[in-house]
PDB file of C-alpha atoms in Angstrom:
ATOM      1  CA  MET A 826      89.911 197.067  36.343  1.00 56.00           C
ATOM      2  CA  SER A 827      88.379 196.352  39.936  1.00 64.00           C
ATOM      3  CA  GLU A 828      88.735 199.862  41.894  1.00 86.00           C
ATOM      4  CA  LEU A 829      90.768 202.988  40.573  1.00 94.00           C
ATOM      5  CA  SER A 830      91.430 206.108  42.131  1.00 96.00           C
ATOM      6  CA  PHE A 831      92.802 208.789  40.034  1.00 97.00           C
ATOM      7  CA  ALA A 832      93.038 212.665  40.311  1.00 97.00           C
ATOM      8  CA  LEU A 833      93.519 215.442  37.040  1.00 97.00           C
ATOM      9  CA  ARG A 834      95.081 219.419  38.415  1.00 97.00           C
ATOM     10  CA  ARG A 835      94.123 222.193  36.462  1.00 95.00           C
ATOM     11  CA  SER A 836      96.234 224.990  34.587  1.00 89.00           C
ATOM     12  CA  THR A 837      95.868 227.530  32.033  1.00 81.00           C
ATOM     13  CA  ASN A 838      97.387 229.027  29.403  1.00 75.00           C
ATOM     14  CA  THR A 839      99.278 232.748  29.084  1.00 69.00           C
ATOM     15  CA  VAL A 840      97.330 234.919  27.063  1.00 63.00           C
ATOM     16  CA  THR A 841      98.956 237.510  25.634  1.00 60.00           C
ATOM     17  CA  SER A 842      96.074 239.567  23.414  1.00 56.00           C
ATOM     18  CA  ARG A 843      93.057 240.232  23.386  1.00 58.00           C
ATOM     19  CA  GLU A 844      92.055 237.805  20.440  1.00 58.00           C
ATOM     20  CA  GLN A 845      93.234 234.793  22.509  1.00 57.00           C
ATOM     21  CA  ARG A 846      90.990 232.528  24.525  1.00 70.00           C
ATOM     22  CA  HIS A 847      91.854 231.476  27.945  1.00 79.00           C
ATOM     23  CA  ILE A 848      92.211 227.784  28.024  1.00 87.00           C
ATOM     24  CA  ALA A 849      91.766 225.197  30.726  1.00 89.00           C
ATOM     25  CA  PHE A 850      93.595 221.686  30.776  1.00 92.00           C
ATOM     26  CA  TRP A 851      92.747 219.193  33.682  1.00 96.00           C
ATOM     27  CA  HIS A 852      95.986 216.610  33.560  1.00 95.00           C
ATOM     28  CA  GLY A 853      96.588 214.156  35.464  1.00 96.00           C
ATOM     29  CA  THR A 854      97.913 209.672  35.371  1.00 96.00           C
ATOM     30  CA  VAL A 855      95.115 207.568  35.677  1.00 96.00           C
ATOM     31  CA  GLY A 856      96.007 204.160  36.395  1.00 93.00           C
ATOM     32  CA  GLN A 857      97.388 202.361  33.984  1.00 91.00           C
ATOM     33  CA  LEU A 858      95.735 204.067  31.223  1.00 94.00           C
ATOM     34  CA  GLY A 859      98.623 206.369  31.218  1.00 95.00           C
ATOM     35  CA  THR A 860      98.304 210.312  30.990  1.00 96.00           C
ATOM     36  CA  VAL A 861      95.059 211.770  30.510  1.00 97.00           C
ATOM     37  CA  GLU A 862      93.907 215.872  29.575  1.00 97.00           C
ATOM     38  CA  LEU A 863      90.778 217.581  29.615  1.00 97.00           C
ATOM     39  CA  VAL A 864      90.763 220.514  27.388  1.00 94.00           C
ATOM     40  CA  LEU A 865      88.278 223.452  28.505  1.00 93.00           C
ATOM     41  CA  PRO A 866      87.583 225.323  25.425  1.00 90.00           C
ATOM     42  CA  ALA A 867      88.532 222.766  23.047  1.00 90.00           C
ATOM     43  CA  LEU A 868      88.963 224.796  19.858  1.00 85.00           C
ATOM     44  CA  GLU A 869      89.555 221.852  17.140  1.00 85.00           C
ATOM     45  CA  VAL A 870      85.825 220.619  17.871  1.00 88.00           C
ATOM     46  CA  ILE A 871      84.381 224.228  17.932  1.00 85.00           C
ATOM     47  CA  PRO A 872      83.163 226.098  14.166  1.00 77.00           C
ATOM     48  CA  VAL A 873      85.577 229.102  13.798  1.00 72.00           C
ATOM     49  CA  ARG A 874      82.911 231.016  12.974  1.00 71.00           C
ATOM     50  CA  ASP A 875      80.291 229.888  16.005  1.00 74.00           C
ATOM     51  CA  ARG A 876      81.082 232.141  18.887  1.00 76.00           C
ATOM     52  CA  GLY A 877      78.140 230.345  20.323  1.00 85.00           C
ATOM     53  CA  ILE A 878      79.290 227.449  20.495  1.00 91.00           C
ATOM     54  CA  ASN A 879      81.658 225.961  23.255  1.00 93.00           C
ATOM     55  CA  GLY A 880      83.620 222.409  23.407  1.00 94.00           C
ATOM     56  CA  ALA A 881      85.057 220.348  25.925  1.00 96.00           C
ATOM     57  CA  ALA A 882      87.649 217.115  24.476  1.00 97.00           C
ATOM     58  CA  VAL A 883      89.700 214.496  26.070  1.00 97.00           C
ATOM     59  CA  THR A 884      92.552 212.819  24.690  1.00 96.00           C
ATOM     60  CA  GLY A 885      95.239 211.086  26.555  1.00 95.00           C
ATOM     61  CA  GLU A 886      97.750 208.074  25.771  1.00 91.00           C
ATOM     62  CA  SER A 887      95.886 204.949  26.469  1.00 95.00           C
ATOM     63  CA  VAL A 888      91.934 206.252  26.416  1.00 96.00           C
ATOM     64  CA  PRO A 889      89.948 206.974  23.307  1.00 96.00           C
ATOM     65  CA  PRO A 890      89.056 210.982  22.254  1.00 97.00           C
ATOM     66  CA  SER A 891      86.180 212.173  23.135  1.00 97.00           C
ATOM     67  CA  SER A 892      84.503 215.605  22.479  1.00 97.00           C
ATOM     68  CA  PHE A 893      81.678 217.693  23.537  1.00 97.00           C
ATOM     69  CA  THR A 894      80.340 220.469  21.771  1.00 95.00           C
ATOM     70  CA  GLY A 895      76.778 222.559  22.610  1.00 93.00           C
ATOM     71  CA  LEU A 896      75.361 226.443  23.649  1.00 91.00           C
ATOM     72  CA  ALA A 897      78.174 227.923  25.485  1.00 90.00           C
ATOM     73  CA  TYR A 898      77.238 228.683  28.937  1.00 86.00           C
ATOM     74  CA  GLY A 899      79.093 229.880  31.847  1.00 82.00           C
ATOM     75  CA  GLY A 900      82.554 228.831  30.171  1.00 86.00           C
ATOM     76  CA  ARG A 901      81.363 225.250  28.977  1.00 91.00           C
ATOM     77  CA  PRO A 902      79.223 223.429  26.656  1.00 93.00           C
ATOM     78  CA  ARG A 903      75.446 223.163  27.568  1.00 90.00           C
ATOM     79  CA  LEU A 904      73.230 219.443  27.032  1.00 88.00           C
ATOM     80  CA  ALA A 905      70.920 221.643  25.734  1.00 81.00           C
ATOM     81  CA  ARG A 906      71.467 221.125  21.615  1.00 83.00           C
ATOM     82  CA  GLY A 907      74.552 219.161  22.850  1.00 91.00           C
ATOM     83  CA  ARG A 908      76.529 216.729  20.022  1.00 95.00           C
ATOM     84  CA  LEU A 909      78.985 213.804  21.934  1.00 97.00           C
ATOM     85  CA  GLN A 910      81.016 212.001  19.929  1.00 96.00           C
ATOM     86  CA  VAL A 911      83.570 208.942  21.676  1.00 96.00           C
ATOM     87  CA  ALA A 912      85.860 207.120  19.488  1.00 93.00           C
ATOM     88  CA  GLY A 913      85.089 208.721  16.274  1.00 92.00           C
ATOM     89  CA  GLN A 914      81.530 207.515  16.849  1.00 95.00           C
ATOM     90  CA  GLU A 915      78.278 210.256  17.424  1.00 96.00           C
ATOM     91  CA  ALA A 916      76.704 209.493  20.766  1.00 96.00           C
ATOM     92  CA  GLY A 917      72.577 209.663  21.050  1.00 95.00           C
ATOM     93  CA  LEU A 918      71.839 211.716  24.087  1.00 94.00           C
ATOM     94  CA  SER A 919      68.118 212.477  26.197  1.00 90.00           C
ATOM     95  CA  ARG A 920      66.393 213.369  29.644  1.00 84.00           C
ATOM     96  CA  ASN A 921      63.880 214.817  30.906  1.00 79.00           C
ATOM     97  CA  ALA A 922      64.975 217.663  32.649  1.00 67.00           C
ATOM     98  CA  TRP A 923      61.168 218.017  33.958  1.00 66.00           C
ATOM     99  CA  ARG A 924      61.582 215.077  36.084  1.00 67.00           C
ATOM    100  CA  THR A 925      61.478 215.816  40.033  1.00 68.00           C
ATOM    101  CA  SER A 926      63.738 212.837  40.598  1.00 68.00           C
ATOM    102  CA  ARG A 927      67.792 212.309  39.665  1.00 69.00           C
ATOM    103  CA  GLU A 928      66.915 209.156  38.760  1.00 77.00           C
ATOM    104  CA  GLY A 929      64.097 210.524  36.449  1.00 76.00           C
ATOM    105  CA  ARG A 930      66.778 213.819  34.960  1.00 79.00           C
ATOM    106  CA  ALA A 931      69.934 211.498  34.194  1.00 89.00           C
ATOM    107  CA  LEU A 932      71.185 212.264  31.262  1.00 93.00           C
ATOM    108  CA  ARG A 933      71.026 209.356  29.015  1.00 95.00           C
ATOM    109  CA  ILE A 934      73.986 208.220  26.475  1.00 96.00           C
ATOM    110  CA  ARG A 935      74.183 205.599  23.656  1.00 97.00           C
ATOM    111  CA  VAL A 936      77.653 205.218  22.349  1.00 96.00           C
ATOM    112  CA  VAL A 937      79.851 202.534  21.215  1.00 94.00           C
ATOM    113  CA  GLY A 938      77.366 199.979  21.896  1.00 94.00           C
ATOM    114  CA  ARG A 939      76.414 200.785  25.730  1.00 96.00           C
ATOM    115  CA  GLU A 940      74.164 202.904  27.322  1.00 97.00           C
ATOM    116  CA  TYR A 941      74.955 205.082  30.151  1.00 97.00           C
ATOM    117  CA  ARG A 942      73.531 206.976  32.950  1.00 96.00           C
ATOM    118  CA  TYR A 943      74.738 210.669  33.724  1.00 95.00           C
ATOM    119  CA  GLN A 944      73.561 212.160  37.113  1.00 93.00           C
ATOM    120  CA  GLU A 945      74.359 214.550  40.136  1.00 87.00           C
ATOM    121  CA  ARG A 946      75.176 213.321  42.981  1.00 85.00           C
ATOM    122  CA  GLY A 947      74.599 214.726  46.325  1.00 76.00           C
ATOM    123  CA  ASN A 948      75.626 218.520  45.154  1.00 76.00           C
ATOM    124  CA  ARG A 949      76.750 219.664  41.950  1.00 74.00           C
ATOM    125  CA  ARG A 950      80.196 219.053  42.637  1.00 85.00           C
ATOM    126  CA  HIS A 951      79.145 214.967  42.558  1.00 91.00           C
ATOM    127  CA  HIS A 952      78.379 213.613  39.509  1.00 94.00           C
ATOM    128  CA  VAL A 953      78.476 209.545  38.706  1.00 96.00           C
ATOM    129  CA  LEU A 954      78.517 207.749  35.177  1.00 97.00           C
ATOM    130  CA  GLU A 955      77.015 204.944  35.074  1.00 97.00           C
ATOM    131  CA  ARG A 956      76.123 201.205  32.767  1.00 97.00           C
ATOM    132  CA  ALA A 957      75.692 197.749  33.607  1.00 96.00           C
ATOM    133  CA  GLY A 958      79.086 196.853  35.741  1.00 95.00           C
ATOM    134  CA  ALA A 959      80.818 199.778  35.661  1.00 97.00           C
ATOM    135  CA  ARG A 960      80.727 202.685  37.750  1.00 97.00           C
ATOM    136  CA  VAL A 961      82.997 206.038  37.155  1.00 97.00           C
ATOM    137  CA  GLU A 962      82.179 209.054  40.464  1.00 97.00           C
ATOM    138  CA  MET A 963      83.365 212.069  39.326  1.00 96.00           C
ATOM    139  CA  ALA A 964      83.974 215.130  41.915  1.00 95.00           C
ATOM    140  CA  ARG A 965      84.915 219.084  41.413  1.00 91.00           C
ATOM    141  CA  SER A 966      87.183 220.722  44.042  1.00 90.00           C
ATOM    142  CA  SER A 967      84.614 223.681  43.640  1.00 83.00           C
ATOM    143  CA  ALA A 968      81.112 223.881  41.406  1.00 75.00           C
ATOM    144  CA  SER A 969      82.852 226.910  39.330  1.00 74.00           C
ATOM    145  CA  VAL A 970      84.366 226.388  36.025  1.00 75.00           C
ATOM    146  CA  ALA A 971      87.984 226.841  37.456  1.00 81.00           C
ATOM    147  CA  ALA A 972      87.831 223.852  39.522  1.00 89.00           C
ATOM    148  CA  GLU A 973      91.694 222.952  40.299  1.00 93.00           C
ATOM    149  CA  THR A 974      91.313 219.499  40.604  1.00 95.00           C
ATOM    150  CA  LEU A 975      88.926 216.656  39.197  1.00 96.00           C
ATOM    151  CA  ARG A 976      88.860 213.053  41.111  1.00 97.00           C
ATOM    152  CA  GLY A 977      87.693 210.157  39.944  1.00 97.00           C
ATOM    153  CA  THR A 978      87.141 206.323  41.573  1.00 97.00           C
ATOM    154  CA  ALA A 979      86.217 203.607  38.762  1.00 96.00           C
ATOM    155  CA  ASP A 980      84.653 200.495  40.166  1.00 95.00           C
ATOM    156  CA  GLY A 981      83.623 197.435  38.046  1.00 96.00           C
ATOM    157  CA  ALA A 982      84.528 196.424  34.589  1.00 95.00           C
ATOM    158  CA  VAL A 983      85.392 200.471  34.079  1.00 96.00           C
ATOM    159  CA  ASP A 984      87.457 200.377  30.494  1.00 96.00           C
ATOM    160  CA  SER A 985      89.263 203.327  28.574  1.00 96.00           C
ATOM    161  CA  VAL A 986      85.643 204.235  27.090  1.00 97.00           C
ATOM    162  CA  ASP A 987      83.775 205.010  30.447  1.00 97.00           C
ATOM    163  CA  LEU A 988      86.766 206.604  31.668  1.00 97.00           C
ATOM    164  CA  SER A 989      87.604 209.063  28.846  1.00 97.00           C
ATOM    165  CA  LEU A 990      83.483 209.846  29.006  1.00 97.00           C
ATOM    166  CA  ALA A 991      83.081 210.620  33.048  1.00 97.00           C
ATOM    167  CA  ILE A 992      86.213 212.902  32.428  1.00 97.00           C
ATOM    168  CA  LEU A 993      85.127 214.639  29.599  1.00 97.00           C
ATOM    169  CA  LEU A 994      81.514 215.552  30.815  1.00 96.00           C
ATOM    170  CA  GLU A 995      82.747 217.205  33.595  1.00 95.00           C
ATOM    171  CA  GLY A 996      83.711 219.846  31.388  1.00 94.00           C
ATOM    172  CA  VAL A 997      80.312 219.981  30.178  1.00 94.00           C
ATOM    173  CA  TYR A 998      77.519 222.543  32.003  1.00 90.00           C
ATOM    174  CA  THR A 999      75.417 219.970  33.393  1.00 86.00           C
ATOM    175  CA  ARG A1000      73.675 221.890  36.780  1.00 78.00           C
ATOM    176  CA  ASN A1001      70.466 221.120  35.047  1.00 75.00           C
ATOM    177  CA  LEU A1002      70.619 218.171  36.060  1.00 80.00           C
ATOM    178  CA  SER A1003      69.639 218.652  39.376  1.00 61.00           C
ATOM    179  CA  LEU A1004      66.072 220.159  40.434  1.00 54.00           C
ATOM    180  CA  ARG A1005      67.518 223.482  41.461  1.00 55.00           C
ATOM    181  CA  GLY A1006      69.112 224.030  38.254  1.00 52.00           C
ATOM    182  CA  ALA A1007      66.411 222.609  36.322  1.00 50.00           C
ATOM    183  CA  LEU A1008      64.211 225.067  37.881  1.00 47.00           C
ATOM    184  CA  ILE A1009      66.559 228.170  37.139  1.00 54.00           C
ATOM    185  CA  SER A1010      67.030 227.131  33.600  1.00 55.00           C
ATOM    186  CA  ALA A1011      63.546 226.685  32.876  1.00 50.00           C
ATOM    187  CA  PRO A1012      63.009 229.732  31.216  1.00 53.00           C
ATOM    188  CA  GLY A1013      66.002 229.157  29.046  1.00 56.00           C
ATOM    189  CA  ARG A1014      64.293 226.080  27.956  1.00 49.00           C
ATOM    190  CA  ILE A1015      61.050 227.752  26.841  1.00 52.00           C
ATOM    191  CA  ALA A1016      63.140 229.930  25.376  1.00 55.00           C
ATOM    192  CA  ASP A1017      64.462 227.849  23.072  1.00 57.00           C
ATOM    193  CA  ARG A1018      61.804 225.799  22.300  1.00 57.00           C
ATOM    194  CA  LEU A1019      60.426 228.896  21.554  1.00 61.00           C
ATOM    195  CA  GLY A1020      62.567 229.974  19.103  1.00 60.00           C
ATOM    196  CA  GLY A1021      64.149 227.027  17.584  1.00 53.00           C
TER     197      GLY A1021
END
C-alpha cells in the first residue's frame, strides 16, 4: 500500500432505558480493506461486573480485530493499566510519562512481531502511529470523545494490522502523551502508584 486516505464517520445507538449505555460507532471504507468500524465502549471486551473499566474495539471485513481495555476516563479507556490485543495477541506497552519531549513520551507497542511508536502530533486531535517503513496519521474533527469524523492517511508499507491499531488508538484516552496532559494527569498517576 503506498498512500491511502480515509474517513470514519460517527453514529450512536438509540438508548431506550437507564440501564443501556450510549455506544458510539465510527465506520467507513478504508481502501481495499472494505468497511472498518471503531466501537466505544465495546461492551464485548469489558468485564461485566467491572464498571471502572472501559474498552474500545475495531472490526472490519479485512482487518484483524483489535481491542483496548483500561481504567475508564472521559468516556474512553486510559493508557494506565491498559491491555491491548491485536489479531488475538496480547501487546506489550511502555511509555515514560515524565519525559519532556513528545518523542520521549510516545507510547511504545510490541505486538505481532512488530515495534510501534504512537505519539501526539501538533495538538491532541492529531496522532501518528509508526513502525519501520510504515506510518499512519490520524486526525479527529474535535478533541472530544464525540468527534464526528476520524480521518487517516497511511504512507509506506502500511497493512491491515497497522490500520486496525491506528484506528483503535483513536478510541483510547491518550491526552497524557502531551506535556500539558502529562502534567494535568500527574496527580492521578501518583495516586495510582501509591494505591496500587
